[in-house]
Coordinates of C-alpha atoms and ligand atoms in Angstrom, one line a residue:
M75 CA 56.4 22.8 -27.2
S76 CA 52.9 24.3 -26.4
G77 CA 50.3 22.6 -27.3
I78 CA 46.6 23.6 -28.6
I79 CA 44.2 23.6 -24.8
K80 CA 44.1 26.8 -23.2
L81 CA 42.1 27.3 -20.2
L82 CA 39.2 29.5 -20.6
P83 CA 39.7 33.0 -19.2
D84 CA 37.4 33.5 -16.1
H85 CA 34.8 35.9 -17.7
I86 CA 34.2 34.0 -20.5
A87 CA 33.9 31.0 -18.6
N88 CA 31.6 32.9 -16.2
Q89 CA 29.2 33.4 -19.6
I90 CA 29.0 30.0 -20.6
A91 CA 27.9 29.3 -17.0
A92 CA 25.6 31.9 -17.3
G93 CA 23.9 30.2 -20.2
E94 CA 22.9 27.8 -17.8
V95 CA 22.2 29.5 -14.7
I96 CA 20.1 32.4 -16.2
Q97 CA 18.2 32.0 -19.0
R98 CA 15.9 34.6 -18.9
P99 CA 15.0 37.9 -16.3
A100 CA 12.8 35.6 -14.3
S101 CA 16.3 33.8 -13.6
V102 CA 18.0 36.3 -12.1
V103 CA 14.6 37.3 -10.1
K104 CA 14.9 34.0 -8.6
E105 CA 18.7 33.7 -7.9
M106 CA 18.2 36.7 -6.0
V107 CA 15.4 36.7 -4.1
E108 CA 16.5 33.0 -2.4
N109 CA 19.7 34.4 -2.1
A110 CA 17.9 37.1 0.1
I111 CA 16.0 34.4 2.1
D112 CA 19.4 32.7 2.5
A113 CA 20.6 35.9 4.0
G114 CA 17.7 35.5 6.5
A115 CA 15.5 38.9 4.9
T116 CA 11.9 39.2 6.4
K117 CA 10.9 41.5 3.8
I118 CA 11.8 41.8 0.3
Q119 CA 11.2 44.0 -2.5
V120 CA 11.4 43.2 -5.8
F121 CA 11.2 46.0 -9.1
I122 CA 11.4 45.3 -12.5
K123 CA 11.6 48.0 -15.8
D124 CA 10.9 46.4 -18.9
A125 CA 10.2 43.0 -18.3
G126 CA 13.5 42.8 -16.9
K127 CA 15.6 43.6 -20.0
T128 CA 16.0 47.5 -18.4
L129 CA 16.3 46.5 -14.7
I130 CA 15.9 43.9 -12.2
Q131 CA 16.3 45.5 -8.8
I132 CA 15.9 43.3 -5.1
I133 CA 16.2 45.0 -1.7
D134 CA 16.4 43.0 1.5
N135 CA 17.0 43.4 5.4
G136 CA 19.0 40.0 5.4
D137 CA 22.6 39.9 7.1
G138 CA 24.5 41.5 4.0
M139 CA 28.0 41.1 3.3
N140 CA 31.1 42.7 4.4
E141 CA 33.5 44.9 2.1
S142 CA 35.5 41.5 1.4
D143 CA 32.6 39.1 0.9
A144 CA 30.8 41.6 -1.4
I145 CA 34.2 41.8 -3.9
L146 CA 34.2 37.6 -3.7
C147 CA 30.6 37.2 -4.1
F148 CA 30.8 37.4 -7.7
E149 CA 33.5 34.8 -8.0
R150 CA 32.2 31.7 -9.7
H151 CA 31.8 28.9 -6.9
A152 CA 32.1 31.5 -4.3
T153 CA 29.3 30.3 -1.5
S154 CA 29.0 30.6 1.8
K155 CA 26.8 27.9 2.0
V156 CA 28.5 24.9 1.5
A157 CA 32.4 23.9 3.2
N158 CA 32.7 20.5 2.3
A159 CA 31.3 17.9 0.2
D160 CA 29.1 16.3 3.0
D161 CA 26.8 19.6 3.2
L162 CA 25.8 19.3 -0.2
F163 CA 23.5 16.1 1.1
A164 CA 21.9 17.4 3.8
L165 CA 21.3 21.3 2.4
K166 CA 19.3 23.8 4.1
T167 CA 19.5 26.7 2.3
K168 CA 18.4 27.6 -1.4
G169 CA 21.2 28.1 -3.0
F170 CA 25.3 26.0 -3.2
R171 CA 26.5 26.5 -6.2
G172 CA 28.2 30.0 -6.0
E173 CA 27.4 30.1 -9.6
A174 CA 24.5 32.7 -9.5
L175 CA 26.0 36.2 -9.1
A176 CA 29.1 35.1 -10.9
S177 CA 26.7 34.7 -13.9
V178 CA 24.4 37.4 -13.3
A179 CA 27.9 39.6 -13.0
A180 CA 29.3 38.1 -16.7
I181 CA 26.7 39.2 -18.7
S182 CA 25.3 43.1 -16.9
H183 CA 26.1 45.7 -15.3
V184 CA 25.4 45.4 -11.5
T185 CA 25.6 47.9 -8.8
L186 CA 25.4 46.1 -4.9
K187 CA 24.8 47.9 -1.6
T188 CA 25.0 45.9 0.7
R189 CA 25.7 46.2 4.9
Q190 CA 26.0 44.3 7.7
A191 CA 24.6 45.5 11.2
S192 CA 27.7 45.6 13.0
S193 CA 28.7 48.2 10.5
E194 CA 28.2 51.6 10.2
T195 CA 28.6 52.3 6.2
G196 CA 27.8 49.8 3.7
T197 CA 29.4 48.8 0.8
L198 CA 29.0 50.0 -2.8
L199 CA 30.6 48.1 -6.1
E200 CA 29.8 48.5 -9.4
I201 CA 30.5 45.5 -11.9
E202 CA 29.9 45.3 -15.8
G203 CA 30.7 42.1 -17.8
S204 CA 32.4 40.5 -14.4
K205 CA 34.7 43.7 -14.1
I206 CA 34.6 45.6 -10.7
V207 CA 34.3 49.2 -12.1
S208 CA 33.9 51.1 -8.8
N209 CA 34.1 50.0 -5.7
E210 CA 33.6 52.8 -2.3
Q211 CA 32.1 53.3 0.9
T212 CA 28.4 54.3 1.2
V213 CA 25.4 55.3 3.5
C214 CA 22.6 52.5 3.2
P215 CA 20.4 50.6 5.3
I216 CA 20.9 46.9 6.2
G217 CA 20.8 44.5 4.1
T218 CA 21.6 44.1 0.2
S219 CA 20.0 45.7 -3.0
F220 CA 21.3 44.5 -6.3
E221 CA 20.6 46.2 -9.4
V222 CA 20.9 44.2 -12.5
K223 CA 20.8 46.7 -15.3
N224 CA 20.9 45.8 -19.0
L225 CA 20.8 41.8 -19.1
F226 CA 22.4 39.9 -22.1
Y227 CA 24.1 43.4 -23.3
N228 CA 27.1 41.2 -24.3
V229 CA 25.1 38.0 -25.2
P230 CA 23.1 39.7 -28.1
A231 CA 21.7 36.4 -29.1
R232 CA 19.8 35.5 -25.9
R233 CA 18.9 39.1 -26.1
N234 CA 17.3 39.2 -29.7
F235 CA 15.8 36.1 -28.2
L236 CA 13.6 37.2 -25.2
K237 CA 10.2 37.3 -25.7
S238 CA 7.6 39.9 -25.6
E239 CA 7.3 42.0 -22.3
N240 CA 4.3 40.1 -21.6
V241 CA 5.8 36.5 -21.9
E242 CA 9.1 37.7 -19.8
F243 CA 7.3 39.2 -17.1
G244 CA 4.8 35.9 -17.2
H245 CA 8.1 34.4 -16.5
I246 CA 9.0 36.7 -13.4
K247 CA 6.0 36.3 -12.0
D248 CA 5.8 32.8 -11.8
E249 CA 9.0 32.4 -10.9
F250 CA 8.3 35.0 -7.9
E251 CA 4.9 33.6 -6.9
R252 CA 6.9 29.7 -6.7
I253 CA 8.7 31.4 -3.6
V254 CA 6.3 33.6 -2.1
F255 CA 4.4 30.3 -1.8
A256 CA 6.4 28.6 -0.2
H257 CA 7.6 31.7 2.1
P258 CA 4.3 33.4 3.6
E259 CA 6.5 34.6 6.7
I260 CA 8.2 36.9 4.3
A261 CA 7.1 40.2 3.2
F262 CA 7.1 40.2 -0.5
T263 CA 6.7 42.9 -3.2
L264 CA 6.4 43.0 -6.8
K265 CA 6.6 46.0 -8.9
H266 CA 6.7 46.3 -12.4
N267 CA 7.1 49.4 -14.3
D268 CA 5.5 51.4 -11.3
T269 CA 3.0 49.0 -11.5
E270 CA 2.7 47.3 -8.2
I271 CA 1.9 43.6 -8.6
Y272 CA 2.2 42.2 -5.5
Q273 CA 2.5 44.2 -2.2
L274 CA 2.7 40.7 0.3
N275 CA 2.7 40.8 4.1
P276 CA 3.6 38.1 6.6
A277 CA 0.8 35.4 7.2
I278 CA -0.6 32.2 7.5
L279 CA -0.2 29.4 4.9
R280 CA -3.5 29.6 3.9
K281 CA -3.9 33.5 3.6
R282 CA -0.9 33.9 1.8
I283 CA -2.5 31.9 -1.1
V284 CA -5.3 33.7 -0.7
D285 CA -3.3 36.9 -1.1
I286 CA -2.4 35.5 -4.5
L287 CA -5.1 33.8 -6.2
G288 CA -7.5 36.0 -5.1
R289 CA -10.3 36.3 -2.2
N290 CA -12.9 33.9 -3.2
S291 CA -10.4 31.5 -3.0
N292 CA -10.8 30.7 0.0
D293 CA -13.8 28.6 -0.3
K294 CA -11.8 26.9 -2.3
L295 CA -9.5 25.2 -0.4
V296 CA -9.0 21.9 1.8
P297 CA -6.2 21.6 3.7
I298 CA -3.9 18.1 4.0
E299 CA -2.2 17.7 6.6
E300 CA 0.1 14.2 7.5
T301 CA 2.6 13.4 9.5
T302 CA 4.5 9.9 8.8
E303 CA 8.3 9.0 9.8
I304 CA 9.2 9.9 5.8
V305 CA 7.3 12.5 5.0
E306 CA 5.9 15.6 6.6
L307 CA 2.6 16.4 3.7
K308 CA 0.8 20.1 4.5
G309 CA -1.1 22.2 2.7
Y310 CA -4.2 22.8 0.4
I311 CA -5.6 21.1 -2.8
G312 CA -8.4 23.0 -4.7
K313 CA -12.1 21.4 -4.7
P314 CA -12.9 19.6 -7.6
E315 CA -15.9 22.1 -8.5
F316 CA -13.4 24.5 -9.0
S317 CA -11.0 23.3 -11.0
K318 CA -9.5 25.2 -13.9
K319 CA -8.8 24.5 -17.7
T320 CA -5.1 25.1 -17.1
R321 CA -2.4 23.7 -15.3
G322 CA -1.4 27.1 -13.4
E323 CA -2.6 26.4 -10.3
Q324 CA -0.5 23.1 -9.2
F325 CA 2.6 23.7 -6.8
L326 CA 5.2 21.0 -5.1
F327 CA 7.1 22.4 -2.7
V328 CA 9.9 20.3 -0.9
N329 CA 11.7 21.7 2.4
N330 CA 10.1 24.9 1.3
R331 CA 11.8 24.4 -2.5
F332 CA 9.7 24.6 -5.3
F333 CA 9.8 21.9 -7.6
K334 CA 8.7 19.6 -10.2
D335 CA 7.6 16.0 -10.7
T336 CA 5.4 14.7 -13.1
Y337 CA 5.7 11.1 -11.0
F338 CA 4.0 13.2 -7.6
N339 CA 1.8 14.9 -9.6
H340 CA 0.5 11.7 -11.0
A341 CA -0.5 10.7 -7.6
L342 CA -2.5 14.1 -7.7
N343 CA -4.2 13.6 -10.6
K344 CA -5.3 9.3 -9.5
A345 CA -6.3 10.7 -6.4
F346 CA -8.6 13.7 -8.2
E347 CA -9.7 10.7 -11.2
G348 CA -13.3 10.6 -11.5
L349 CA -13.8 14.1 -9.9
L350 CA -13.1 16.5 -12.7
P351 CA -14.9 17.6 -15.6
S352 CA -12.4 16.9 -19.0
K353 CA -9.9 19.0 -19.5
H354 CA -9.7 20.5 -16.0
F355 CA -6.7 20.0 -13.6
A356 CA -6.5 20.2 -10.0
S357 CA -5.3 22.8 -7.9
Y358 CA -2.7 21.7 -5.2
F359 CA -0.3 23.3 -3.0
L360 CA 1.7 20.9 -1.9
Y361 CA 4.2 21.1 0.8
L362 CA 6.7 18.6 1.6
T363 CA 9.0 18.2 4.5
V364 CA 11.5 15.8 4.1
D365 CA 15.1 14.8 5.9
P366 CA 17.5 16.4 3.9
S367 CA 19.4 13.8 3.0
K368 CA 16.6 11.7 1.6
I369 CA 16.5 14.3 -1.5
D370 CA 19.1 15.0 -3.7
V371 CA 18.4 18.7 -5.4
N372 CA 21.6 18.4 -7.5
V373 CA 20.5 16.8 -10.4
H374 CA 19.7 19.9 -12.2
P375 CA 21.1 23.2 -12.5
T376 CA 18.2 25.7 -11.6
K377 CA 17.3 22.7 -9.1
T378 CA 13.4 22.4 -9.8
E379 CA 14.0 18.5 -10.5
I380 CA 14.5 16.7 -7.1
K381 CA 15.2 13.3 -6.1
F382 CA 13.7 11.0 -3.7
E383 CA 15.1 8.3 -2.2
E384 CA 11.5 7.0 -1.0
D385 CA 10.0 8.2 -3.9
R386 CA 7.0 4.8 -4.1
L387 CA 6.4 5.6 -0.4
I388 CA 6.1 9.4 -0.8
Y389 CA 3.3 8.9 -3.7
S390 CA 1.4 6.4 -1.9
I391 CA 1.4 9.1 1.1
I392 CA 0.1 11.6 -1.0
F393 CA -2.0 9.7 -3.3
S394 CA -4.0 8.7 0.1
S395 CA -3.9 11.8 1.8
V396 CA -5.7 13.5 -1.3
R397 CA -8.1 10.5 -1.3
Q398 CA -8.7 11.2 2.2
A399 CA -8.8 15.0 2.5
L400 CA -11.7 15.3 -0.5
G401 CA -13.1 12.2 1.1
K402 CA -14.0 13.7 4.9
Y403 CA -14.9 16.7 2.8
N404 CA -17.3 14.2 0.6
I405 CA -16.3 15.7 -2.4
A406 CA -14.7 12.1 -3.2
P407 CA -16.5 10.8 -5.6
T408 CA -20.6 10.6 -5.6
L409 CA -20.6 10.2 -9.3
D410 CA -22.6 6.9 -10.0
F411 CA -24.2 7.3 -6.8
E412 CA -26.1 10.4 -8.1
R413 CA -26.8 9.0 -11.5
E414 CA -28.1 6.0 -10.7
T415 CA -32.2 5.3 -10.7
S416 CA -31.3 2.4 -8.4
F417 CA -30.2 4.5 -5.9
D418 CA -33.4 7.1 -5.5
L419 CA -34.3 6.5 -2.3
P420 CA -31.9 9.1 -0.5
F421 CA -31.9 10.8 -3.2
E422 CA -35.5 12.2 -3.9
M423 CA -35.4 12.6 0.3
R424 CA -33.3 15.5 -0.1
N425 CA -36.1 17.6 -1.0
M426 CA -38.5 16.7 2.2
P427 CA -38.9 19.2 4.7
A428 CA -35.6 19.2 6.9
T429 CA -36.1 16.9 10.6
E430 CA -33.6 16.7 13.3
P431 CA -31.6 13.5 12.2
Q432 CA -31.7 10.9 15.3
V433 CA -29.0 9.0 14.5
K434 CA -27.5 6.5 16.6
V435 CA -23.8 5.6 16.4
N436 CA -21.7 3.4 18.1
P437 CA -18.5 4.7 18.8
F438 CA -16.7 1.9 20.7
Y439 CA -17.8 -0.4 17.1
N440 CA -14.7 -2.0 15.7
P441 CA -15.0 -3.4 12.5
F442 CA -12.6 -6.2 12.9
Q443 CA -14.3 -7.4 16.1
S444 CA -17.2 -9.9 14.9
N445 CA -20.6 -10.2 16.2
T446 CA -20.4 -7.3 18.2
A447 CA -21.8 -7.4 21.2
T448 CA -22.5 -3.5 22.6
S449 CA -25.7 -2.5 22.5
G450 CA -27.9 -0.1 21.0
A451 CA -28.8 2.0 24.2
S452 CA -25.4 3.2 24.4
K453 CA -25.2 5.4 20.5
G454 CA -24.5 9.0 20.7
N455 CA -24.8 11.8 18.0
Q456 CA -21.0 11.4 16.9
F457 CA -22.7 11.4 13.4
T458 CA -24.2 14.4 13.4
K459 CA -21.7 16.2 15.3
A460 CA -18.7 15.5 13.0
I461 CA -21.2 16.6 10.4
Q462 CA -21.9 19.7 11.9
S463 CA -17.9 20.1 12.8
E464 CA -16.7 19.8 9.1
G465 CA -19.0 22.6 8.1
F466 CA -19.5 21.8 4.5
G467 CA -22.8 22.3 3.1
T468 CA -26.4 20.6 2.7
N469 CA -25.9 19.3 -0.8
D470 CA -23.2 16.3 1.5
I471 CA -24.6 13.3 0.2
R472 CA -23.3 11.4 3.0
K473 CA -25.5 13.1 5.4
S474 CA -28.6 13.5 3.3
D475 CA -28.5 9.6 3.0
W476 CA -28.3 8.9 6.7
D477 CA -30.9 11.7 7.4
A478 CA -33.3 10.0 4.6
F479 CA -32.7 6.6 5.9
Y480 CA -33.4 7.6 9.5
T481 CA -36.7 9.9 8.6
I482 CA -37.7 7.3 6.8
E483 CA -38.1 5.1 10.0
E484 CA -38.8 8.1 12.3
E485 CA -42.0 8.4 10.0
E486 CA -42.6 5.3 10.0
K487 CA -43.0 4.6 13.5
A488 CA -45.0 7.8 13.7
N489 CA -47.7 6.3 10.9
N490 CA -47.6 2.3 11.3
T491 CA -49.2 1.4 14.5
L492 CA -48.5 -2.3 13.8
I493 CA -44.9 -1.1 15.2
D494 CA -44.9 0.5 18.4
D495 CA -41.7 -0.5 20.2
D496 CA -38.5 0.3 19.0
H497 CA -36.6 -2.4 19.7
S498 CA -39.3 -4.3 17.4
S499 CA -39.0 -2.4 15.1
F500 CA -35.4 -2.9 14.3
E501 CA -36.2 -6.7 14.2
M502 CA -39.1 -6.3 11.6
N503 CA -36.9 -4.1 9.8
D504 CA -33.7 -6.2 8.7
F505 CA -33.5 -9.4 6.9
L506 CA -31.0 -11.5 6.0
F507 CA -30.6 -13.1 2.6
K508 CA -27.9 -16.4 2.6
G509 CA -25.5 -15.1 5.0
R510 CA -24.7 -12.5 2.4
Y511 CA -27.7 -9.5 2.1
L512 CA -28.7 -7.6 4.5
I513 CA -32.3 -6.3 3.2
T514 CA -33.7 -3.7 5.4
T515 CA -37.3 -1.6 4.8
G516 CA -37.9 2.0 4.7
A517 CA -41.4 4.2 4.1
T518 CA -40.3 4.7 0.5
G519 CA -38.4 2.0 -0.3
I520 CA -36.2 -1.2 0.4
L521 CA -32.2 -0.8 1.1
L522 CA -30.1 -4.1 0.0
I523 CA -26.6 -4.6 1.0
D524 CA -23.9 -6.3 0.3
I525 CA -22.0 -7.9 3.8
P526 CA -18.4 -8.5 2.6
R527 CA -18.4 -5.0 0.3
A528 CA -19.9 -3.3 3.1
F529 CA -17.0 -4.7 5.2
E530 CA -14.3 -3.7 2.5
R531 CA -15.3 -0.3 2.5
I532 CA -15.1 -0.1 6.2
I533 CA -12.0 -1.7 6.4
Y534 CA -10.6 -0.2 3.3
D535 CA -11.2 3.5 4.8
E536 CA -10.3 2.2 8.5
L537 CA -6.8 0.7 6.9
M538 CA -6.2 3.9 4.4
A539 CA -6.3 6.1 7.5
K540 CA -3.9 4.3 9.2
F541 CA -1.5 3.3 7.1
I542 CA -0.9 6.6 6.2
G543 CA -0.2 7.6 10.0
N544 CA 1.8 4.7 11.3
P545 CA 2.7 1.6 9.7
I546 CA -0.1 -1.4 10.2
A547 CA 0.2 -3.7 13.5
S548 CA 1.7 -7.0 12.3
Q549 CA 1.0 -10.9 13.5
K550 CA 3.9 -13.3 14.0
L551 CA 2.7 -16.6 12.2
L552 CA 2.9 -19.8 13.6
F553 CA 3.4 -21.8 10.9
P554 CA 5.0 -19.8 8.0
I555 CA 3.7 -19.8 4.7
E556 CA 5.9 -20.7 2.3
K557 CA 5.7 -20.1 -1.6
E558 CA 7.7 -20.8 -5.0
F559 CA 8.9 -17.5 -6.6
S560 CA 10.4 -16.4 -9.6
S561 CA 13.3 -14.3 -9.7
A562 CA 11.5 -11.6 -11.2
E563 CA 9.0 -12.3 -9.0
I564 CA 11.5 -11.7 -5.8
T565 CA 12.5 -8.2 -7.8
E566 CA 9.1 -6.7 -7.5
W567 CA 8.5 -7.9 -4.0
E568 CA 12.0 -6.5 -2.4
S569 CA 10.9 -3.5 -4.5
N570 CA 8.2 -3.1 -2.8
A571 CA 9.9 -4.3 0.2
S572 CA 9.2 -1.0 2.3
L573 CA 5.8 -0.9 1.6
L574 CA 4.9 -4.4 2.2
G575 CA 6.5 -4.3 5.3
R576 CA 4.3 -0.5 6.9
F577 CA 1.5 -3.6 6.3
G578 CA 2.8 -5.2 8.4
F579 CA 4.3 -8.1 6.0
E580 CA 7.8 -10.1 7.2
W581 CA 9.7 -12.3 5.2
K582 CA 12.6 -14.1 4.1
F583 CA 13.8 -15.6 0.6
D584 CA 15.7 -19.0 0.6
K585 CA 16.7 -19.3 -2.7
N586 CA 12.9 -19.5 -4.7
M587 CA 11.4 -19.7 -2.2
I588 CA 9.3 -17.1 -0.3
I589 CA 8.5 -17.8 3.6
I590 CA 6.0 -15.2 5.1
E591 CA 6.7 -15.0 8.9
A592 CA 4.0 -12.2 9.4
V593 CA 0.9 -10.7 8.1
P594 CA -1.5 -7.5 8.8
A595 CA -2.5 -8.4 11.9
V596 CA -6.4 -7.7 10.5
L597 CA -6.3 -10.7 8.9
Q598 CA -8.0 -13.4 10.2
E599 CA -6.9 -16.8 9.9
E600 CA -9.2 -18.1 7.5
S601 CA -8.2 -15.4 5.2
I602 CA -4.4 -15.2 5.4
H603 CA -3.5 -17.1 2.3
D604 CA -6.2 -15.2 0.4
C605 CA -5.0 -12.7 1.4
I606 CA -1.3 -13.1 0.4
D607 CA -2.1 -14.7 -3.0
T608 CA -4.0 -11.8 -3.8
V609 CA -1.2 -9.4 -2.9
L610 CA 1.2 -11.8 -4.5
A611 CA -0.8 -10.9 -8.2
K612 CA -1.3 -7.5 -7.2
I613 CA 2.8 -7.6 -7.1
A614 CA 3.7 -9.7 -9.3
F615 CA 1.7 -10.0 -12.4
Q616 CA -0.3 -7.1 -12.7
D617 CA 0.9 -3.8 -14.5
I618 CA -0.1 -1.5 -11.6
D619 CA 1.3 2.1 -11.3
K620 CA 4.0 1.6 -8.5
G621 CA 2.4 4.0 -6.4
E622 CA -1.0 2.7 -6.5
I623 CA 0.7 -0.8 -5.0
A624 CA -0.6 1.1 -1.4
H625 CA -4.2 1.2 -2.5
A626 CA -4.0 -2.6 -4.2
L627 CA -2.6 -3.8 -0.7
V628 CA -5.1 -2.4 1.5
L629 CA -7.7 -3.2 -1.1
S630 CA -6.6 -6.9 -1.0
I631 CA -6.6 -6.9 2.2
A632 CA -9.8 -5.7 2.9
S633 CA -11.3 -7.6 0.3
S634 CA -10.0 -10.8 2.1
V635 CA -11.5 -9.2 5.4
G636 CA -14.8 -8.6 4.3
K637 CA -15.6 -12.2 3.0
T638 CA -14.8 -13.5 6.4
K639 CA -17.3 -11.4 8.2
K640 CA -20.7 -12.1 9.0
I641 CA -23.6 -10.8 10.6
N642 CA -26.0 -12.5 13.1
N643 CA -28.1 -10.2 14.8
S644 CA -30.3 -7.4 14.2
V645 CA -27.6 -4.9 16.2
A646 CA -24.5 -5.8 14.6
A647 CA -26.2 -5.0 11.3
R648 CA -27.4 -1.8 12.7
D649 CA -23.4 -1.3 13.4
L650 CA -22.4 -2.3 9.8
M651 CA -24.9 0.3 8.5
E652 CA -23.7 3.0 10.7
Q653 CA -20.2 2.4 10.2
L654 CA -20.8 2.1 6.2
F655 CA -22.4 5.0 6.1
L656 CA -19.9 6.7 7.8
C657 CA -17.4 6.2 5.0
P658 CA -17.7 8.9 2.3
E659 CA -18.1 6.6 -0.6
H660 CA -20.3 3.8 0.9
A661 CA -22.3 2.9 -1.8
I662 CA -19.1 1.5 -3.9
T663 CA -16.3 -0.4 -2.4
A664 CA -12.6 1.0 -3.7
E665 CA -12.9 -1.1 -6.4
G666 CA -16.1 0.8 -7.9
K667 CA -17.8 -2.5 -7.0
R668 CA -21.7 -2.0 -5.9
V669 CA -22.1 -1.9 -2.0
M670 CA -25.8 -1.3 -2.0
Q671 CA -29.2 -1.0 -4.4
T672 CA -32.2 0.2 -3.4
I673 CA -35.8 -0.4 -4.4
S674 CA -38.1 2.5 -4.3
L675 CA -41.5 2.1 -3.2
D676 CA -42.7 3.5 -6.9
E677 CA -40.2 0.7 -8.7
L678 CA -41.9 -1.7 -6.2
S679 CA -45.5 -0.7 -6.8
K680 CA -45.2 -1.2 -10.7
R681 CA -43.9 -4.3 -10.4
F682 CA -47.4 -5.7 -9.1
Ligands
ADP176 P1 25.4 31.0 -3.8 O1 24.1 31.0 -3.2 O2 24.9 29.4 -4.9 O3 26.1 30.1 -2.5 P2 25.4 33.1 -5.4 O4 26.3 33.3 -6.2 O5 24.0 33.0 -5.2 O6 25.9 31.2 -4.6 O7 26.0 33.6 -4.0 C1 27.2 33.7 -3.7 C2 27.2 34.2 -2.2 O8 26.9 36.0 -2.1 C3 26.1 33.7 -1.1 O9 26.6 31.9 -1.1 C4 26.6 34.6 -0.4 O10 27.1 34.5 0.8 C5 26.5 36.1 -0.7 N1 25.3 36.5 -0.9 C6 24.3 36.8 -2.4 N2 23.2 37.0 -2.2 C7 23.5 38.1 -0.9 C8 22.4 38.5 -0.2 N3 21.2 39.1 -0.9 N4 22.6 38.9 1.1 C9 23.6 38.4 1.6 N5 24.4 37.5 1.3 C10 24.4 37.5 0.0
MG177 MG1 22.6 32.1 -4.9

């Protein structure tokens, strides 16, 4: 007796599959261009008629196919890219499902011309709704050409639901851009109804981005480059002042594949926080390279969502590298700083005639060494050089602060006959109050620095920079520290294990006790307890975003180390100031607390 269950005929199964893979003409462009890249093409041309409804043609100069492969490629689950299950977990190609061509062939009229280098003649196939209607030998160039005509001709529901030509072509352009940004080494052409939209020569990444965004975008790009064991980060971010009101320029790639990720997106937005006008979006072109076995691209049929094994760490690395890049190019928050009337000293100095700053920087300065004994005499002009080599403009807050500071001093030397000796002028200018505040005077005012916070800022920047590159050095504790932990706290701690490990923490659990055996090497003995408590508080009790934990950890380490730092001579005071002014955001701590205050001469005279 026969049952009611039947296997679907192939062409119907293909049509159903097509619904998932091919949603609109843009999906065909994406799949076909990706196939061309997988075939090793160095030149790919895309011709579109009527936003893809009439024709989509993709011509490549890749490997091509022989006759039997040309026939087979339209079968479902036909792929040359995955041979066994292991391959799925270390994908190096864009395609792997073997569904795209079968799907396209099920819902359109396809003409395929393809030839391999080893063959004199090529194959010409015509397919209509999954059926081969003609197969002959042909003369054609090496590579492959697919013509897809009358898309969705047999799926009227789909065809009728296609949007306007503008919208559909917009989707095609989007897909095309995502691919060309990922492959600057390949030449691409995009033509729509005889209008040339893009004609892209092989280029370096920056040039490719500029070719797409327009020539004046070159000045807006800030490079990002970071290598860690987990991820290699490359690319560009747009300077905040050029941010846009649309999300259009946000691109993430992993192993040269475009993907969408709201979590990493958040890391980027976080890094830009405070820098963008409201309702504006950051621009970024970020390229991640990770071991293919550490990601899963299989989660989505169109493969734009990707799972990362180390997503938390990658979040932190993205956040800190973008922060660093923004800082390095002096586009990190200068905000309050400029608006605060209390910091008018450097600000008003900006309008002074430019004098060559006499910058003295001690390149051997180590903020982790208390009581630096290095003398001011060995100082070079690294700082000026650093500024010049960055090539960034005159409205650079860091430089102007520093210039101002020193211009004052130079001026004072010239004007003040009482002070004629370099060394004594230092002594006369710096005061220590209650061991906590450093007070220094200049021609136009008084600068007050909160010493622990200044150290906190310096150490924060230093650790953040180190953390990005390598794990932070660790020190074993002679007497391990024991703390009682709830099971929820144990879970929290464990879920941040790899991050905590990178910071130099080592521990084991014994029932509900955590035994901390090693801590970050920068911690001085007296700050270890304080730091562990802060870290525990951050991790266990606070509802902080998981990716911000790196920032929170560095912050707690920096603030505990900062508290133990002392200054007890004028050379150390100078060193501290120099180090501090090298930090892009020297006016506030990473937590936003004020590091310095100024009292202008004006303000001072009003008081009298
Ligand atoms: P997948 O890309 O997942 O393997 P597709 O259906 O997109 O599946 O393609 C099926 C197969 O057809 C590919 O694995 C490849 O061998 C072959 N193929 C498709 N496009 C091209 C091309 N442009 N050049 C050479 N071979 C191609
Ligand atoms: Mg494919």
